[in-house]
Coordinates of C-alpha atoms in Angstrom, one line a residue:
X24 CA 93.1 184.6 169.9
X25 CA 90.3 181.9 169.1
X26 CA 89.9 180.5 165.7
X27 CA 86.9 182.3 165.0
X28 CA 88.4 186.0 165.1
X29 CA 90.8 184.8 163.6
X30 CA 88.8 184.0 161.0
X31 CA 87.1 187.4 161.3
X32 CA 90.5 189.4 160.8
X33 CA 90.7 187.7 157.8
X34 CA 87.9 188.8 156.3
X35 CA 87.9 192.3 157.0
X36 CA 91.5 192.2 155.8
X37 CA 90.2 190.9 152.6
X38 CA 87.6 193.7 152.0
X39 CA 90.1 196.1 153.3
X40 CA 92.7 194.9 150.4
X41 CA 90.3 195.0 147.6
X42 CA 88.6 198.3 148.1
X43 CA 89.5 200.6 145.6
X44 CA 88.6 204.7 145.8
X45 CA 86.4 206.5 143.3
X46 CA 89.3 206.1 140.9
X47 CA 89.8 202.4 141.2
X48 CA 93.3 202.5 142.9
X49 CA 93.1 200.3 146.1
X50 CA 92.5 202.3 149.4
X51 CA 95.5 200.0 150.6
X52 CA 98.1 199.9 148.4
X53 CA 99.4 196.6 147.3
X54 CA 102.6 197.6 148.1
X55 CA 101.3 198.5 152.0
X56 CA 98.6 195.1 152.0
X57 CA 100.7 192.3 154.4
X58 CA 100.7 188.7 153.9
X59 CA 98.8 187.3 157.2
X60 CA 100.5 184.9 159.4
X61 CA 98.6 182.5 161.3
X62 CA 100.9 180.9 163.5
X63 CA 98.9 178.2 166.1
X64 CA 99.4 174.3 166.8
X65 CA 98.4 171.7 164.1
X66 CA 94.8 171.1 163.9
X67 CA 93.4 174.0 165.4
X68 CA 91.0 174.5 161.8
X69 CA 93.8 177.0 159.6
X70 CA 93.1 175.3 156.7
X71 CA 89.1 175.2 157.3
X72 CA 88.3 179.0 157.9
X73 CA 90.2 179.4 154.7
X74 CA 88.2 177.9 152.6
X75 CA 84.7 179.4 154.7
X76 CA 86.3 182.5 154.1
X77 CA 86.8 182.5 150.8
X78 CA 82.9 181.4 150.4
X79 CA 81.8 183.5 152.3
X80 CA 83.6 186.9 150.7
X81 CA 82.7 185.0 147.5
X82 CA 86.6 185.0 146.1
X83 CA 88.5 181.9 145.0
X84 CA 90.8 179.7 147.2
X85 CA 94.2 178.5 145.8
X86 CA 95.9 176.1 149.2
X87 CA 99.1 174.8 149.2
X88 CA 101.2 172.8 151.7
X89 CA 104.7 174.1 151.2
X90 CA 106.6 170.9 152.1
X91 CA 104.9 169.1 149.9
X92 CA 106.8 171.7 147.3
X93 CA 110.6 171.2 146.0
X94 CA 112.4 174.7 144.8
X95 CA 111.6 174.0 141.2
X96 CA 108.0 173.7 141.2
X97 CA 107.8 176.9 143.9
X98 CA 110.2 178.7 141.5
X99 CA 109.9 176.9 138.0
X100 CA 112.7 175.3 136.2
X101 CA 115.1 177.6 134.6
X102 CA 116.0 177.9 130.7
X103 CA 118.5 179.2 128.6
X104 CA 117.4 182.6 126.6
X105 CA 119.5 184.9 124.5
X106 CA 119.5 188.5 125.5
X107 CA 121.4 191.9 123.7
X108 CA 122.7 193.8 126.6
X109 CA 125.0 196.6 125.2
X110 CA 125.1 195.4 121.4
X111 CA 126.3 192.2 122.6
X112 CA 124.5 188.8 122.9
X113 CA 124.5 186.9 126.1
X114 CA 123.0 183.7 127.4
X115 CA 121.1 184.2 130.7
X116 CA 118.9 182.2 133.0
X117 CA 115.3 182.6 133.5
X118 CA 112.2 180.7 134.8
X119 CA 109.4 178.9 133.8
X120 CA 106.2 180.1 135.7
X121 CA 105.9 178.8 139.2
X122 CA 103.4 175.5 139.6
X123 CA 101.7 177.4 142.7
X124 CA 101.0 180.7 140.7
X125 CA 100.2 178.8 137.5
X126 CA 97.4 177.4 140.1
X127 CA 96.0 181.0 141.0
X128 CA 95.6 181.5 137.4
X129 CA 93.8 178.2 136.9
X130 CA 91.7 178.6 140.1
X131 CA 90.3 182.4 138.1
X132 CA 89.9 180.7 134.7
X133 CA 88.1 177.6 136.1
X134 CA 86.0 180.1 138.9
X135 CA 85.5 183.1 137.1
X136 CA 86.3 185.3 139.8
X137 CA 89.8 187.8 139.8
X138 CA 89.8 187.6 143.0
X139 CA 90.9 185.1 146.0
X140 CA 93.2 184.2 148.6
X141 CA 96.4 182.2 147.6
X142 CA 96.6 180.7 151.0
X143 CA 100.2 178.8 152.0
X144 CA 100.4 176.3 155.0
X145 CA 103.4 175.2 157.2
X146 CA 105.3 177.8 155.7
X147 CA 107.6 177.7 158.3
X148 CA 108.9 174.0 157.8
X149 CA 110.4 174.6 154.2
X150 CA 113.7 172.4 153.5
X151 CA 117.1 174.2 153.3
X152 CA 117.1 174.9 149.8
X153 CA 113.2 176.4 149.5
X154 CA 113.5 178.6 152.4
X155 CA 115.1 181.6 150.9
X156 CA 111.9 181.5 148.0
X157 CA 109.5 181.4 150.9
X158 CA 111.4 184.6 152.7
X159 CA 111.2 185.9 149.1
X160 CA 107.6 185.3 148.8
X161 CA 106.5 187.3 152.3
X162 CA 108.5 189.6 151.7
X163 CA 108.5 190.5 148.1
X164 CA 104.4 188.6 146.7
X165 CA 106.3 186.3 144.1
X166 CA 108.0 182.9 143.6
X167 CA 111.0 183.1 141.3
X168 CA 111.0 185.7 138.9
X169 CA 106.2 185.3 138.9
X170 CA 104.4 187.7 140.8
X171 CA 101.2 186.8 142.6
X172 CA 98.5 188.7 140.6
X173 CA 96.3 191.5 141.3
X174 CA 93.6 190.9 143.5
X175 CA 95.2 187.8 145.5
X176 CA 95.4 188.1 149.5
X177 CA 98.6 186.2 150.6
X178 CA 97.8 184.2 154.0
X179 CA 100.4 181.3 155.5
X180 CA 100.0 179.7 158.2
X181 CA 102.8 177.5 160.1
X182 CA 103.0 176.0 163.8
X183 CA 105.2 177.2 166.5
X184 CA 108.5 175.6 166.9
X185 CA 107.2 173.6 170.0
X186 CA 105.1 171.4 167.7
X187 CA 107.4 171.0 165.0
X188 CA 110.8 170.6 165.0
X189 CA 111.6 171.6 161.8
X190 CA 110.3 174.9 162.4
X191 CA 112.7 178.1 161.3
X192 CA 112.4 181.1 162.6
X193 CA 111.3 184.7 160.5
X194 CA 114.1 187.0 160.4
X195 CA 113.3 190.6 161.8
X196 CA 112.9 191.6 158.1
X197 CA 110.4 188.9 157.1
X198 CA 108.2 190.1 160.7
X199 CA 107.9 193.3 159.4
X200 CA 106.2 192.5 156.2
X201 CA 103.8 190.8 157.5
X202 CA 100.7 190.8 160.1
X203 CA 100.7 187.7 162.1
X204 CA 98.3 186.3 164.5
X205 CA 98.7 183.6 166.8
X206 CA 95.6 181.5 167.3
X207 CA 95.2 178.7 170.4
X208 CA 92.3 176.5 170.5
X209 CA 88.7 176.9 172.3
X210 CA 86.7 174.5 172.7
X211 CA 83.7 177.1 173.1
X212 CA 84.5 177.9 169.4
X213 CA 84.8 174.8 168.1
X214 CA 81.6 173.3 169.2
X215 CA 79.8 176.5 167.2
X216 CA 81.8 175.2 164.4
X217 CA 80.8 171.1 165.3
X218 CA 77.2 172.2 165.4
X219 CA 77.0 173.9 162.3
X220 CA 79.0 171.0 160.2
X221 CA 77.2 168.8 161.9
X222 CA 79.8 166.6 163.9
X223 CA 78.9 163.0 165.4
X224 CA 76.3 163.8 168.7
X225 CA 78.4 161.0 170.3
X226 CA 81.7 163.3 169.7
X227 CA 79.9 166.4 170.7
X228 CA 78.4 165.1 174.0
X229 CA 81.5 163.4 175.1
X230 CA 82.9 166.7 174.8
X231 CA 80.6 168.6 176.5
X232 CA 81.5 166.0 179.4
X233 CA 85.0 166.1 179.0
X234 CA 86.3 169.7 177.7
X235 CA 89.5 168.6 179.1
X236 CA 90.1 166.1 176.6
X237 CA 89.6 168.8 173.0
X238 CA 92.9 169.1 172.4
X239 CA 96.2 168.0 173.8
X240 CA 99.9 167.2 172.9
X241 CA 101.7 165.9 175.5
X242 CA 105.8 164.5 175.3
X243 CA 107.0 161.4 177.4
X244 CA 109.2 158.7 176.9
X245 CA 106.8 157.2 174.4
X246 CA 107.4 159.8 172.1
X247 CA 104.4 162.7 171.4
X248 CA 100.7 162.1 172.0
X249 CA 98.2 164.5 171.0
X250 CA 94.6 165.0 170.5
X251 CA 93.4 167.8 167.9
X252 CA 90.5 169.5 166.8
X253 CA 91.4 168.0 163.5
X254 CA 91.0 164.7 165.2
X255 CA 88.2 165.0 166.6
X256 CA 86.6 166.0 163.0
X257 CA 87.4 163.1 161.4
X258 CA 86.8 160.7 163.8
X259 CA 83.5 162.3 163.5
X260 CA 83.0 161.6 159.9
X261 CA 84.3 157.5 160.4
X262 CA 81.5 156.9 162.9
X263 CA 79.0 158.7 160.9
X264 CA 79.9 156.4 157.3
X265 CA 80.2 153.3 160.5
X266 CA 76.9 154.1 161.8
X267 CA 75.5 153.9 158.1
X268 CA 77.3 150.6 156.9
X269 CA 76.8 149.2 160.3
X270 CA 81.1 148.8 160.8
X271 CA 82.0 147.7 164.4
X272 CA 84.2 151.0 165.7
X273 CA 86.7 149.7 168.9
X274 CA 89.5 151.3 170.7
X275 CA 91.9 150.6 167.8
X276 CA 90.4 152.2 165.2
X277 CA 89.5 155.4 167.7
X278 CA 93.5 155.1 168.2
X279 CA 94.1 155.9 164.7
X280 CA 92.6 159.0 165.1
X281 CA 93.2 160.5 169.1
X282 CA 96.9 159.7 169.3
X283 CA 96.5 160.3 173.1
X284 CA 96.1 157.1 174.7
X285 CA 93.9 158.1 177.4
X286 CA 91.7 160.1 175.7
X287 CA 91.2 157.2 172.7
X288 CA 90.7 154.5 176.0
X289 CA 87.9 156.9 177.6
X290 CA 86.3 157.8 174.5
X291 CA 86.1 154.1 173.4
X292 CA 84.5 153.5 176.3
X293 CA 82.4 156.0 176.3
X294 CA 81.3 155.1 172.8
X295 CA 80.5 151.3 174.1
X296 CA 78.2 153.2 176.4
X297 CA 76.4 155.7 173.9
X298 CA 75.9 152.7 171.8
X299 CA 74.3 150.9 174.5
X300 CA 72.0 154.1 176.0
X301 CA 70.6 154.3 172.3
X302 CA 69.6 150.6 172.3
X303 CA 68.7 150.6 176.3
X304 CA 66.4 153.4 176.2
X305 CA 65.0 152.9 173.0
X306 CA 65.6 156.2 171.8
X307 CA 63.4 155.6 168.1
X308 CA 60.9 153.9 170.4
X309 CA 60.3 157.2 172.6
X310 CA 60.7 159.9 169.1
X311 CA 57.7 157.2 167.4
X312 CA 55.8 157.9 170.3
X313 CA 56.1 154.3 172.1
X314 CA 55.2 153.9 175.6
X315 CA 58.0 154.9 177.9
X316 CA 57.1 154.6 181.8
X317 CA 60.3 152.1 182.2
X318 CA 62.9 154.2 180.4
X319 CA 61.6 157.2 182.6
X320 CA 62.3 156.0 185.7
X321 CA 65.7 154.8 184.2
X322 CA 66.5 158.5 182.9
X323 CA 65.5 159.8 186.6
X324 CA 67.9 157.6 188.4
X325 CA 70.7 157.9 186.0
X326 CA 74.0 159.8 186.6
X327 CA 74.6 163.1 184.8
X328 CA 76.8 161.9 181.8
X329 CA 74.1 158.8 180.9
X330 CA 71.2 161.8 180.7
X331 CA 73.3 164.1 178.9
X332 CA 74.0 160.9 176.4
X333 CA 70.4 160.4 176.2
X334 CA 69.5 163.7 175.6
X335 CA 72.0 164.2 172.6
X336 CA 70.6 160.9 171.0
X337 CA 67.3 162.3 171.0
X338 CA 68.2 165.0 169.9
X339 CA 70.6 163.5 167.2
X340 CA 67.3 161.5 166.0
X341 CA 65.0 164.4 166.2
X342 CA 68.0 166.6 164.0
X343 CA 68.0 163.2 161.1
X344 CA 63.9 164.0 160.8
X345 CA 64.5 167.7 160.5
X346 CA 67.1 167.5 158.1
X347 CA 65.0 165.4 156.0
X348 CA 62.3 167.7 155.8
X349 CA 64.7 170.1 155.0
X350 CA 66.3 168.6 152.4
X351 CA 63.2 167.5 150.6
X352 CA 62.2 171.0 150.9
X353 CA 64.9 172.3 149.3
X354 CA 64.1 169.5 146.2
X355 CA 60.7 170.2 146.1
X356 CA 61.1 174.7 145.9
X357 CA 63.7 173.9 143.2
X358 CA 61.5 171.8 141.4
X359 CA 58.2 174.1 141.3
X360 CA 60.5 176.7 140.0
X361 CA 61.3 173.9 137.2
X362 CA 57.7 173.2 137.2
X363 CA 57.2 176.6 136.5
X364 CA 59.7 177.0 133.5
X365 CA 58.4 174.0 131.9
X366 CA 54.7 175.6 131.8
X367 CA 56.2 178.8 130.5
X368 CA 58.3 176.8 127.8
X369 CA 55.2 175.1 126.8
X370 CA 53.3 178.3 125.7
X371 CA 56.3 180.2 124.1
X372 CA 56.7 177.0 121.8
X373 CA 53.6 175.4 121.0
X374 CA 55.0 173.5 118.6
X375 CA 57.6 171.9 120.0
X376 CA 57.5 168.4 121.1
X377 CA 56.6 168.3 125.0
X378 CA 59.4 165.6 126.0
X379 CA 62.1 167.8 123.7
X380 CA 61.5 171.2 125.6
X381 CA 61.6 168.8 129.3
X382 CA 64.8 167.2 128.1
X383 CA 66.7 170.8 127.2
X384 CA 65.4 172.3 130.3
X385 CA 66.5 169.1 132.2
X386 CA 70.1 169.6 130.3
X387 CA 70.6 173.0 131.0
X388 CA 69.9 172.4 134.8
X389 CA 72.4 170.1 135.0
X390 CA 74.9 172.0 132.8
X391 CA 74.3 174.5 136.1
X392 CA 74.8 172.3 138.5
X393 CA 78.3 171.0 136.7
X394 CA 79.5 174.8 136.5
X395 CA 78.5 175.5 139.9
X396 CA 80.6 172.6 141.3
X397 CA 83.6 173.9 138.8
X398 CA 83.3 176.7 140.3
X399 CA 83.4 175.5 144.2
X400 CA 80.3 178.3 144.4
X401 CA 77.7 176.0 146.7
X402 CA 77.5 175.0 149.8
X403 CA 77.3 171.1 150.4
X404 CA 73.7 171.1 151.3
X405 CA 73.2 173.1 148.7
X406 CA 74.9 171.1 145.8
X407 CA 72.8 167.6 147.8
X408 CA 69.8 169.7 147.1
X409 CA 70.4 170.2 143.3
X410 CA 71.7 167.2 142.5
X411 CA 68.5 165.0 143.8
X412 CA 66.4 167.7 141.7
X413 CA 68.6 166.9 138.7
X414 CA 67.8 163.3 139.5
X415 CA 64.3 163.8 139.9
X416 CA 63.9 165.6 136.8
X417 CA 65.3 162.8 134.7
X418 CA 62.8 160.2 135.9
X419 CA 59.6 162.6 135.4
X420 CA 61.3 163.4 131.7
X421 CA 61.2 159.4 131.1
X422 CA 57.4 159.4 132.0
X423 CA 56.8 162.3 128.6
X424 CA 58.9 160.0 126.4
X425 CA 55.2 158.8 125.1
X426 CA 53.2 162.3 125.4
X427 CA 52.2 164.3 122.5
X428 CA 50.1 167.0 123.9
X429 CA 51.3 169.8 125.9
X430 CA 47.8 170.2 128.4
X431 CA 48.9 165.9 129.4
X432 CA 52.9 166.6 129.3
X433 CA 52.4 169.5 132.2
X434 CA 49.9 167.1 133.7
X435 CA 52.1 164.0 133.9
X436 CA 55.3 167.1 135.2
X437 CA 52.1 168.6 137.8
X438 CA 51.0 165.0 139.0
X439 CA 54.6 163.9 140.0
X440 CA 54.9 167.6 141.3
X441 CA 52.1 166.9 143.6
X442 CA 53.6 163.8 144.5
X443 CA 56.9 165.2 145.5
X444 CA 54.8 168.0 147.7
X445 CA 53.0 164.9 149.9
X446 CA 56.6 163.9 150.2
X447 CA 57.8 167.1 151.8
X448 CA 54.3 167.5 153.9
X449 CA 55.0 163.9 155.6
X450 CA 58.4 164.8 156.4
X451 CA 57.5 167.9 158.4
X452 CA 54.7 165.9 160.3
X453 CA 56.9 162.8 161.0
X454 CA 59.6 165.4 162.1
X455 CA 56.7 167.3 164.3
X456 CA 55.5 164.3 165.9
X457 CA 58.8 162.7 167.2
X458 CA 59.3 166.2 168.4
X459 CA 55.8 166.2 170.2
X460 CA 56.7 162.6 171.3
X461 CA 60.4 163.9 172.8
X462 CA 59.0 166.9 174.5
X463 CA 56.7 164.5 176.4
X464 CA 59.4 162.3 177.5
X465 CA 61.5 165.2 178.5
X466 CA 58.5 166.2 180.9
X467 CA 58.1 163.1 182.0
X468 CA 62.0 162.5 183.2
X469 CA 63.6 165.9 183.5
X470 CA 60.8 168.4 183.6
X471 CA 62.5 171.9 183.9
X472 CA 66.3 170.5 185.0
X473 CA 69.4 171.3 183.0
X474 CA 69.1 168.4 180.9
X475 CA 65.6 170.6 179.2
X476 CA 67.8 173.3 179.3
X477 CA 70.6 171.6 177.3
X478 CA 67.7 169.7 175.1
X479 CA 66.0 173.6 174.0
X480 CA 68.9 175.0 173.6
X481 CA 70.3 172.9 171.3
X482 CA 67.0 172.6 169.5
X483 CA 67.6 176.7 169.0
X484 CA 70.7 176.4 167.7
X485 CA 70.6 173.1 165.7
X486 CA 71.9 174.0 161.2
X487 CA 68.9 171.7 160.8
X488 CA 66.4 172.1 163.9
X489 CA 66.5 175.9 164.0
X490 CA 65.3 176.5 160.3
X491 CA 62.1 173.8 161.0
X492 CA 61.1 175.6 164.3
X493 CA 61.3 178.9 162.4
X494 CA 59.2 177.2 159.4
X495 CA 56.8 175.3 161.8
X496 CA 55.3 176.0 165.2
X497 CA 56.0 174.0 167.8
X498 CA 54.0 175.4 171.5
X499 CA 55.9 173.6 174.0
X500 CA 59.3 174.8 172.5
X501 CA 58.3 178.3 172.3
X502 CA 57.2 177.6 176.1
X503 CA 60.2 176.6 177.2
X504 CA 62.3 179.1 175.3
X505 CA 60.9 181.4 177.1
X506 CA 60.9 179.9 180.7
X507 CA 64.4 178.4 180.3
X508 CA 66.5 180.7 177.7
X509 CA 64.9 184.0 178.1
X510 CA 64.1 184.3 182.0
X511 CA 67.0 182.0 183.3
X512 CA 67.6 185.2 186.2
X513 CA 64.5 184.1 187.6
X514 CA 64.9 183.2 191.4
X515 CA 63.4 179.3 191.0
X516 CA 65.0 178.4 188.1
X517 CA 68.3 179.3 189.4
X518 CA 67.8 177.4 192.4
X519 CA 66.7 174.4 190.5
X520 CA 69.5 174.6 188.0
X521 CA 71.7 174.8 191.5
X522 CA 69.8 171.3 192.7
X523 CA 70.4 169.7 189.6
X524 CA 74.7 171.0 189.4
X525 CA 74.9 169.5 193.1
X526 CA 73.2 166.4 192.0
X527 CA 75.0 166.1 188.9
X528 CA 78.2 166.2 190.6
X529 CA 77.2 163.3 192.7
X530 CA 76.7 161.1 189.9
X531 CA 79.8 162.0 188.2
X532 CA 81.6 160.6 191.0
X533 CA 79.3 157.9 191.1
X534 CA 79.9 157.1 187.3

């Protein structure tokens, strides 16, 4: 199966496991509750839908890679203690508590939550002397002598003895303790997952272009080349920091992370050319609302990959205006609710110093924010959007250092409120009009052809373009959803979609 129901096994394993009957014994008894066993090749995104699960079923997430382990820190080292076993005294071995299960009970003191998934990764590659514990541990829900605790899912994951050759193979006995699911990679599912984490566009078109290329391992003479989806995600996140700081990004450095020298050698080159389409085309030019005619008639004669390109660099400028808006948004709500606690300070303690009660609130936000990050409890746009509140709030409480009265104190807090609102208003109209501006251009080159089709239907599904169209209303998208998404059965559409394949295909060659 894909990664995705995979993922949703999981988490209707985990409610399944901690649901408890009117009497508070578990429906499943902990006795009858299986350790999961992924089993798929490296980099298909185990390690990742672990920790979304966990967020999303709001439990805590203890990850391990087991051969990173030796026997005593699995187990714990042993000790000498005297014990009376029929009136005599003997000296027997016994264990200190296990570094991984000290960990669970770290990860609920530092979380606050009982309950979580202790998860265990390449559990099948364990050296010689560790793999008895790890048979011990599937079979029996303890290393050494420590038991996992109460309320802890068990889920492992390893690779298939094709990837790895120090894979061992699960007795019969181990197999029947525990629920395994093999998972393969989809590249369908994975470009969900790229969309919502926001991958590189370049990545993500180049993709779309060459499915082929997701994720290979291949063995020649040369020794093993591969290509994962693990690859793939962090080449992503280079050329994002490279595209910030401006670092030159070549063949050798895109070698480092696609270990398939074919797919690093096309992709390099197919970087060279996104580069050049964004400076070509003059892809800020057209979202600013510069005059286009040349780049139009460029766009019309171009092959299928180049408009593709250009539409995911619009739309990859179009998505850095949205998420803006979004993100000063999400500042500017968290501030009026701030706003709002200040003014309600103010007239439960009149005579309290104005810059005093700013400063405590401004503490205790921040004393928030640094449990919520202990906690792992926010999502990264989430934890961006507090901590520039945080910010913000210290410079506006460095402009009541001076003010006395509590009437100026919430007007100086107000005033640099207001401020902050003009801030989030000029975001959403700079973010409206370079969509206004790309929806003309799209007219102008590829009217109703599969590249508007690709261009609203990424718009719908966008983490950052989706919220803004459902905040703000954009005509011509609403249009077009309709005529392109919602009616694609129609007879003409079809037949232009058809015209635009065949021609497509030609230029592919061509290119």
């Amino acid at each position: 199966m894909d990664i995705q129901r995979a993922k949703e096994e999981i988490k209707q394993t985990v409610r399944a496991y901690l649901a408890c009957d009117d009497t508070g014994a578990p429906l499943i008894p902990p006795v009858r509750q299986r350790p999961i066993l992924l089993m798929g090749p490296p980099g298909v995104g185990k390690t990742q839908i672990m920790e979304q699960i966990a967020q999303e079923c709001g439990i805590a997430l203890v990850a391990y890679t087991i051969t990173h382990h030796t026997r005593q820190s699995a187990v714990g080292l042993p000790f000498i203690r005297e014990r009376n076993y029929a009136g005599k005294t003997r000296s027997v071995t016994e264990y200190t508590m296990s570094e991984i299960i000290a960990s669970v009970y770290a990860a609920m003191e530092r979380t606050g939550k009982q309950n979580g998934i202790l998860f265990i990764d390449e559990i099948n590659c364990v050296s010689e002397t560790l793999a008895p514990t790890m048979l011990q541990f599937l079979q029996c829900k303890t290393f050494g002598n420590q038991a996992v605790p109460a309320g802890w899912i068990i889920v492992a994951a390893g690779n298939p003895p094709e990837y790895n050759k120090s894979v061992r193979e699960f007795d019969l006995v181990t197999l029947d303790r525990v629920r395994r699911i093999d998972i393969e990679p989809k590249l369908s599912v994975w470009q969900e997952y790229a969309r919502a984490h926001r991958l590189h566009p370049a990545v993500t078109a180049y993709l779309e272009l060459r499915p082929q290329h997701f994720y290979k391992i291949e063995n020649d003479v040369d020794g093993v080349q591969f290509v994962t989806a693990r690859g793939w995600e962090d080449l992503s996140a280079f050329l994002q920091a490279a595209d910030k700081l401006d670092l030159p990004v070549d063949e050798g450095i895109i070698a480092q992370y696609l270990r398939h020298p074919e797919v690093a050698r096309d992709f390099a080159a197919y970087w060279v050319l996104y580069r050049k389409y964004h400076q070509d085309y003059g892809v800020e030019d057209i979202l600013q609302g510069k005059p286009f005619d040349a780049v139009v008639e460029r766009a019309v004669k171009a092959s299928f990959d180049e408009r593709i390109s250009l539409v995911s660099l619009l739309l990859a400028g179009l998505n850095t205006r949205f998420a803006a808006a979004r993100s000063i948004g999400a500042v500017t709500d968290a501030c009026y609710q701030q706003l709002r606690s200040f003014k309600r300070a103010l007239g439960q303690q009149p005579e309290a110093k104005p810059a005093a009660l700013f400063a405590e609130q401004c503490e205790s936000y921040r004393q928030r924010l640094e449990e919520a990050k202990a906690a792992a409890s926010l999502l990264p746009e989430e934890l961006a959007a507090r901590t520039r509140t945080a910010a913000l709030l210290d410079i506006w409480g460095k402009k009541l250092d001076a003010v006395l009265d509590a009437d100026d104190a919430f007007d100086t807090v107000r005033a640099a409120f207001n401020a902050q609102v003009r801030r989030r208003e000029d975001a959403v109209t700079a973010a409206g009009d370079a969509l206004e501006f790309a929806f003309d251009f799209m007219e102008r080159a590829f009217d109703a052809g599969q590249e508007m089709v690709v261009f609203v239907n990424e718009l719908a599904l966008g983490p950052d373009s989706a919220p803004y169209l459902a905040e703000n209303e954009c005509e011509r998208f609403e249009q077009y959803s309709q005529k392109l998404l919602l009616h694609q059965g129609d007879d003409e559409i079809l037949a232009e979609l058809e015209r635009d394949a065949i021609r497509a295909e030609e230029h592919s060659a061509e290119f």
